[in-house]
Coordinates of C-alpha atoms and ligand atoms in Angstrom, one line a residue:
M854 CA 36.5 18.6 5.3
N855 CA 36.8 15.1 4.0
N856 CA 40.1 15.3 2.2
I857 CA 41.3 11.7 2.3
L858 CA 40.3 9.0 -0.1
H859 CA 41.3 5.4 0.4
I860 CA 41.2 3.3 -2.8
D861 CA 41.2 -0.5 -2.7
C862 CA 41.0 -2.7 -5.8
D863 CA 38.2 -5.2 -5.7
A864 CA 39.3 -8.9 -5.6
F865 CA 42.5 -7.6 -7.1
Y866 CA 44.4 -10.6 -8.3
A867 CA 41.2 -12.2 -9.5
S868 CA 40.1 -9.1 -11.3
C869 CA 43.5 -9.0 -13.1
E870 CA 42.9 -12.6 -14.3
E871 CA 39.4 -11.6 -15.4
V872 CA 40.9 -8.9 -17.6
R873 CA 43.2 -11.5 -19.1
Y874 CA 40.5 -14.2 -19.4
P875 CA 37.2 -12.4 -19.8
K876 CA 35.3 -15.7 -19.9
L877 CA 36.0 -16.1 -16.2
K878 CA 34.1 -12.9 -15.3
N879 CA 30.8 -14.6 -14.6
H880 CA 32.2 -17.8 -13.2
P881 CA 33.4 -18.6 -9.7
M882 CA 37.2 -18.2 -9.8
A883 CA 40.0 -18.0 -7.4
V884 CA 43.7 -17.3 -7.6
G885 CA 46.0 -19.6 -5.7
G886 CA 48.1 -22.6 -5.6
L887 CA 47.1 -25.3 -8.0
S888 CA 47.4 -28.3 -5.7
N889 CA 44.7 -29.4 -3.3
K890 CA 47.2 -28.8 -0.4
S891 CA 47.7 -25.1 -1.3
I892 CA 45.6 -22.1 -0.3
I893 CA 43.4 -19.6 -2.0
T894 CA 45.1 -16.1 -2.4
T895 CA 41.9 -14.4 -3.3
A896 CA 38.6 -15.1 -5.0
N897 CA 36.3 -13.2 -7.3
Y898 CA 33.0 -12.0 -6.0
K899 CA 31.1 -14.8 -7.7
A900 CA 33.2 -17.3 -5.8
R901 CA 32.7 -15.4 -2.6
E902 CA 29.0 -16.2 -2.8
Y903 CA 30.0 -19.8 -2.0
G904 CA 31.9 -18.7 1.1
I905 CA 35.3 -18.9 -0.6
H906 CA 37.9 -16.4 0.8
S907 CA 41.6 -15.6 1.0
A908 CA 43.7 -18.1 3.0
M909 CA 41.2 -20.9 2.6
P910 CA 42.7 -24.3 1.7
V911 CA 42.0 -25.2 -1.9
F912 CA 40.4 -28.6 -1.1
I913 CA 37.8 -26.8 1.1
A914 CA 37.1 -24.2 -1.6
K915 CA 36.5 -27.0 -4.1
K916 CA 34.1 -28.7 -1.7
L917 CA 32.1 -25.5 -1.4
C918 CA 32.1 -24.9 -5.1
P919 CA 33.0 -28.0 -7.2
N920 CA 33.2 -26.0 -10.5
L921 CA 35.5 -23.4 -9.1
V922 CA 38.2 -22.4 -11.5
I923 CA 41.6 -21.9 -9.9
V924 CA 44.2 -19.8 -11.7
G925 CA 47.9 -19.8 -10.6
V926 CA 49.5 -16.7 -9.1
D927 CA 51.3 -14.3 -11.5
K928 CA 52.7 -11.6 -9.3
K929 CA 54.6 -9.9 -12.1
Y930 CA 51.4 -9.3 -14.1
Y931 CA 49.5 -8.0 -11.0
K932 CA 52.4 -5.6 -10.4
E933 CA 52.1 -4.3 -13.9
K934 CA 48.3 -3.9 -13.6
S935 CA 48.8 -2.2 -10.3
I936 CA 51.1 0.4 -11.8
E937 CA 48.6 1.0 -14.6
V938 CA 45.8 1.5 -12.1
F939 CA 47.7 3.8 -9.7
D940 CA 49.3 5.9 -12.4
I941 CA 45.7 6.9 -13.4
I942 CA 44.6 7.5 -9.9
E943 CA 47.6 9.7 -9.1
K944 CA 46.4 12.4 -11.4
Y945 CA 43.4 13.0 -9.2
A946 CA 45.3 14.1 -6.1
K947 CA 47.9 16.3 -4.8
I948 CA 49.6 13.4 -2.9
K949 CA 49.2 9.7 -3.4
E950 CA 50.6 7.2 -0.8
Q951 CA 50.5 3.7 -2.0
V952 CA 50.4 1.3 0.8
S953 CA 50.2 -2.1 -0.9
I954 CA 49.9 -3.6 -4.4
D955 CA 46.1 -2.8 -4.5
E956 CA 45.5 0.2 -2.2
A957 CA 46.5 3.8 -1.8
Y958 CA 45.5 6.9 0.1
L959 CA 45.0 10.2 -1.8
L960 CA 45.1 13.6 -0.3
V961 CA 42.7 15.8 -2.3
E962 CA 42.5 19.5 -1.8
D963 CA 40.3 20.9 -4.6
K964 CA 36.7 21.9 -4.3
E965 CA 35.2 19.0 -6.3
N966 CA 32.4 17.1 -4.6
R967 CA 34.1 14.0 -3.2
I968 CA 31.5 11.5 -4.4
N969 CA 31.7 12.8 -7.9
K970 CA 35.5 12.6 -7.8
A971 CA 35.3 9.0 -6.6
K972 CA 32.9 8.2 -9.4
R973 CA 35.2 9.7 -12.0
I974 CA 38.1 7.7 -10.6
Q975 CA 36.2 4.5 -10.7
K976 CA 35.0 5.1 -14.2
E977 CA 38.4 6.0 -15.7
V978 CA 40.2 3.1 -13.9
M979 CA 37.5 0.6 -15.1
E980 CA 37.5 2.0 -18.7
K981 CA 41.3 2.0 -19.1
T982 CA 42.4 -1.1 -17.1
G983 CA 39.3 -3.2 -16.5
I984 CA 39.8 -3.2 -12.8
G985 CA 37.1 -2.3 -10.3
V986 CA 38.0 -0.2 -7.3
S987 CA 36.2 0.8 -4.1
I988 CA 36.7 4.2 -2.6
G989 CA 36.3 5.4 1.0
I990 CA 36.2 9.1 1.7
S991 CA 36.7 10.7 5.1
Y992 CA 38.7 13.2 7.2
N993 CA 41.4 10.7 8.4
K994 CA 43.1 7.6 7.1
F995 CA 41.5 5.2 9.5
L996 CA 38.0 6.2 8.6
A997 CA 38.8 6.4 4.8
K998 CA 40.1 2.8 5.0
I999 CA 37.0 1.6 6.8
S1000 CA 34.8 3.3 4.2
S1001 CA 36.5 1.8 1.2
D1002 CA 35.5 -1.6 2.6
W1003 CA 31.9 -0.6 3.3
N1004 CA 30.1 -1.7 0.2
K1005 CA 32.6 -3.5 -2.0
P1006 CA 32.7 -4.2 -5.0
L1007 CA 32.6 -0.9 -6.8
G1008 CA 31.6 0.8 -3.5
I1009 CA 31.8 4.5 -2.6
K1010 CA 31.2 5.5 0.9
E1011 CA 31.8 8.8 2.8
I1012 CA 32.0 9.0 6.6
N1013 CA 31.6 12.5 8.1
S1014 CA 32.6 13.6 11.6
S1015 CA 28.9 13.8 12.6
D1016 CA 28.7 10.0 11.9
I1017 CA 31.2 9.2 14.6
P1018 CA 31.1 7.0 16.6
H1019 CA 27.6 5.6 16.0
I1020 CA 28.2 4.5 12.4
L1021 CA 31.1 2.3 13.6
K1022 CA 29.2 0.6 16.5
D1023 CA 27.9 -2.5 14.7
L1024 CA 31.2 -3.3 12.9
D1025 CA 33.1 -6.4 13.9
I1026 CA 36.4 -5.7 15.7
S1027 CA 38.2 -7.4 12.8
K1028 CA 37.5 -4.2 10.8
V1029 CA 39.8 -2.2 13.0
H1030 CA 42.9 -2.0 10.9
G1031 CA 45.8 -2.4 13.3
L1032 CA 44.2 -5.0 15.5
G1033 CA 45.9 -8.2 14.4
R1034 CA 44.5 -11.7 14.5
K1035 CA 46.0 -12.4 18.0
S1036 CA 44.6 -9.2 19.4
T1037 CA 41.1 -9.8 18.1
K1038 CA 41.2 -13.3 19.6
K1039 CA 42.2 -11.9 23.0
L1040 CA 39.3 -9.4 22.8
R1041 CA 36.8 -12.1 21.8
N1042 CA 37.9 -14.1 24.8
I1043 CA 36.7 -11.3 27.1
G1044 CA 33.5 -10.9 25.2
I1045 CA 34.4 -8.0 23.0
H1046 CA 33.1 -8.6 19.5
K1047 CA 31.9 -5.3 18.0
I1048 CA 33.4 -1.8 17.9
E1049 CA 30.5 -0.9 20.3
D1050 CA 32.0 -3.2 22.9
L1051 CA 35.5 -1.8 22.2
L1052 CA 34.2 1.7 22.8
S1053 CA 33.2 0.7 26.4
L1054 CA 36.9 0.0 27.3
D1055 CA 39.0 2.8 28.7
E1056 CA 42.4 3.8 27.3
E1057 CA 44.4 2.4 30.3
F1058 CA 42.8 -1.0 29.9
L1059 CA 43.6 -1.2 26.2
K1060 CA 47.1 0.0 26.9
N1061 CA 47.6 -2.7 29.4
L1062 CA 46.4 -5.2 26.9
F1063 CA 48.2 -4.1 23.8
G1064 CA 50.7 -1.4 24.8
K1065 CA 51.0 1.6 22.5
Q1066 CA 48.8 -0.1 19.9
G1067 CA 46.0 -0.1 22.5
S1068 CA 46.2 3.6 22.8
Y1069 CA 46.1 3.9 19.0
V1070 CA 42.9 1.7 18.9
Y1071 CA 41.3 3.7 21.6
H1072 CA 41.6 6.9 19.6
V1073 CA 40.9 5.7 16.0
I1074 CA 37.6 4.2 16.9
R1075 CA 36.6 7.7 18.2
G1076 CA 37.6 9.2 14.8
E1077 CA 41.0 10.5 16.0
D1078 CA 43.8 9.7 13.7
N1079 CA 46.5 12.2 12.9
R1080 CA 48.6 10.1 10.5
K1081 CA 49.4 12.2 7.4
V1082 CA 49.2 11.0 3.8
E1083 CA 52.8 11.0 2.6
I1084 CA 54.1 10.7 -1.0
S1085 CA 55.0 7.0 -1.4
S1086 CA 58.7 6.6 -0.7
K1087 CA 58.6 4.0 -3.4
R1088 CA 57.9 6.6 -6.0
K1089 CA 61.4 7.3 -7.2
S1090 CA 60.8 9.1 -10.4
I1091 CA 58.2 10.5 -12.8
G1092 CA 58.6 10.4 -16.5
R1093 CA 57.1 10.2 -19.9
E1094 CA 58.2 8.8 -23.2
F1095 CA 57.0 8.8 -26.8
T1096 CA 57.6 6.3 -29.6
F1097 CA 57.7 8.2 -32.9
K1098 CA 55.5 7.5 -35.8
E1099 CA 58.6 7.5 -38.0
N1100 CA 62.2 7.0 -36.9
T1101 CA 64.0 10.4 -37.1
L1102 CA 67.2 12.3 -36.5
D1103 CA 65.6 15.7 -37.3
L1104 CA 66.5 18.0 -34.4
R1105 CA 63.4 20.2 -34.9
I1106 CA 61.2 17.1 -34.4
L1107 CA 63.2 15.8 -31.5
H1108 CA 63.1 19.2 -29.8
S1109 CA 59.4 19.5 -30.2
Y1110 CA 58.9 16.2 -28.4
I1111 CA 61.2 17.4 -25.7
D1112 CA 59.2 20.6 -25.3
E1113 CA 56.0 18.6 -25.1
I1114 CA 57.3 16.2 -22.5
A1115 CA 58.7 19.1 -20.5
K1116 CA 55.3 20.7 -20.4
I1117 CA 53.7 17.5 -19.1
L1118 CA 56.3 16.9 -16.5
E1119 CA 56.1 20.5 -15.2
S1120 CA 52.4 20.1 -14.7
D1121 CA 52.8 16.6 -13.1
M1122 CA 55.3 18.0 -10.6
N1123 CA 53.1 21.0 -9.9
D1124 CA 50.1 18.8 -9.2
R1125 CA 52.1 16.7 -6.8
D1126 CA 53.9 19.6 -5.2
I1127 CA 57.4 18.1 -5.9
K1128 CA 60.7 19.0 -7.4
A1129 CA 63.5 16.9 -8.9
Y1130 CA 67.3 17.1 -8.7
T1131 CA 68.1 14.6 -11.5
L1132 CA 67.0 14.5 -15.1
N1133 CA 67.3 11.3 -17.2
L1134 CA 67.1 11.3 -20.9
K1135 CA 66.5 8.0 -22.7
I1136 CA 66.5 7.3 -26.4
K1137 CA 66.0 4.1 -28.3
T1138 CA 67.6 3.8 -31.8
E1139 CA 66.0 2.3 -34.9
Y1140 CA 68.0 -0.8 -34.1
F1141 CA 66.4 -1.0 -30.6
K1142 CA 69.6 0.1 -28.8
T1143 CA 68.8 2.1 -25.7
H1144 CA 71.0 4.9 -24.5
T1145 CA 70.6 7.1 -21.5
R1146 CA 72.3 10.2 -20.1
S1147 CA 71.5 12.0 -16.9
H1148 CA 72.2 15.3 -15.2
T1149 CA 72.1 16.1 -11.5
Q1150 CA 72.2 19.5 -10.1
E1151 CA 72.0 21.3 -6.7
V1152 CA 69.2 23.6 -7.7
P1153 CA 65.8 21.8 -8.1
I1154 CA 64.5 21.1 -11.6
Y1155 CA 60.8 21.8 -12.1
K1156 CA 60.3 24.5 -14.8
K1157 CA 59.5 23.3 -18.3
E1158 CA 62.1 25.6 -19.7
D1159 CA 64.8 24.0 -17.6
I1160 CA 63.6 20.4 -18.2
A1161 CA 63.7 21.2 -22.0
S1162 CA 67.1 22.9 -22.1
I1163 CA 68.8 20.2 -20.0
S1164 CA 67.3 17.5 -22.1
K1165 CA 68.4 19.2 -25.3
D1166 CA 72.0 19.4 -24.0
L1167 CA 71.9 15.7 -23.1
L1168 CA 70.4 14.8 -26.5
E1169 CA 73.4 16.3 -28.3
K1170 CA 75.6 13.7 -26.6
L1171 CA 73.5 10.9 -28.0
I1172 CA 73.4 12.0 -31.6
S1173 CA 75.0 9.4 -33.9
N1174 CA 74.0 8.3 -37.4
E1175 CA 71.3 6.0 -36.2
K1176 CA 67.8 7.4 -36.2
F1177 CA 65.8 7.5 -33.0
R1178 CA 62.5 5.6 -32.5
L1179 CA 61.8 6.7 -29.0
L1180 CA 62.6 9.5 -26.6
G1181 CA 61.8 9.7 -22.9
I1182 CA 62.5 12.0 -20.0
S1183 CA 62.2 11.1 -16.4
L1184 CA 62.9 13.1 -13.3
S1185 CA 64.3 11.5 -10.1
N1186 CA 65.8 12.4 -6.8
L1187 CA 62.4 13.9 -5.9
S1188 CA 61.6 16.1 -3.0
K1189 CA 58.5 17.7 -1.7
N1190 CA 58.3 21.4 -2.1
N1191 CA 58.9 21.9 1.5
H1192 CA 62.4 20.5 0.7
T1193 CA 62.1 17.3 2.7
Q1194 CA 64.1 14.8 0.6
L1195 CA 61.9 11.9 -0.1
S1196 CA 64.6 9.5 0.9
L1197 CA 63.8 10.5 4.5
F1198 CA 60.6 8.5 4.3
D1199 CA 62.4 5.4 3.1
Ligands
TTP2126 P1 42.9 -7.4 -0.5 O1 42.6 -6.0 -0.9 O2 42.9 -7.7 1.0 O3 41.8 -8.4 -1.1 P2 41.2 -8.3 -2.6 O4 41.6 -7.1 -3.4 O5 41.4 -9.6 -3.3 O6 39.6 -8.3 -2.3 P3 38.8 -7.0 -1.8 O7 37.8 -6.8 -2.8 O8 38.1 -7.5 -0.5 O9 39.7 -5.9 -1.5 O10 44.3 -7.9 -1.1 C1 44.8 -7.5 -2.3 C2 45.5 -8.6 -3.0 O11 46.6 -9.1 -2.2 C3 44.6 -9.8 -3.3 O12 43.9 -9.7 -4.5 C4 45.6 -11.0 -3.2 C5 46.7 -10.5 -2.3 N1 46.6 -11.2 -1.0 C6 47.5 -12.1 -0.6 O13 48.4 -12.4 -1.3 N2 47.4 -12.7 0.6 C7 46.3 -12.4 1.5 O14 46.2 -13.0 2.6 C8 45.4 -11.5 1.1 C9 44.2 -11.1 2.0 C10 45.5 -10.9 -0.1
MG2127 MG1 41.5 -5.2 -2.5

């Protein structure tokens, strides 16, 4: 069963800039340093038609495409967009493992047709964030990652066990994630250019060449990869907050927001198969002062009734004569339901 999805954003930094400056959408554009001596970080697909790519010096890129627009790097903004994108994606899977600013693996365990699921993800992410993603579907991480790169941008590709190894044969060895630049160079020097050539080498030979990594490569190109999709260790909390239509101190209203958030958090934790040990309540007053209170306990918190009652207790400690304009609850100190503390993965 193909339970693993690999999602990779298309021309990520450049797509973020296109969201900000829609006029750049149909124009060759790259993100990078602004001086001629600097290099291109990434380029939109229009610019790629001119042969422009990551790590290319700016002066060469400008030679290839004189009307290329170059936008400076704004990592903070890309990070925010990344959170927007992957918060949406997270809802589609039991486990999400984010591996970089623009890519994540999902472990999906429902019955939904994988291609349909991928289409739904693409559509929702595009509609809500303006970012295009490509999605690879397969039965292990290595093949899912190869598939997400198969027909970018906005690609969807599924690789089945019956496709292995022939579907990989024509791919260049640079597509083998885990083979670095030095390793591919070494291989090219001995006439190995395609995965087909790589398949003709035995495990001992690859081990001698690259040590343990050689053994890894020998197996993954045969569709053997046992790495598990793990909840991202970076995910330290899950939470929701609401800003009220009108500032209030009415306990009935505040409690109903708490009940609502508790319901959402219970279902979020259920979907992800996790529990929490700490609950944090945050309120913002009408004068924009933020106050927080937390509660940690030995017994995991995951039921909506518990989330609500702990929050209501904490809320009492925050009541003053200032009205509230926002209330949020987050859960941290997360662990998977098999009780492995997430910090173990750090
Ligand atoms: P990638 O996913 O490798 O590239 P990309 O998203 O721009 O394009 P693609 O459609 O082929 O996936 O990298 C994600 C972002 O990381 C990229 O937008 C910019 C940044 N990045 C660097 O900072 N340095 C690099 O060398 C590369 C390759 C990317
Ligand atoms: Mg990408």
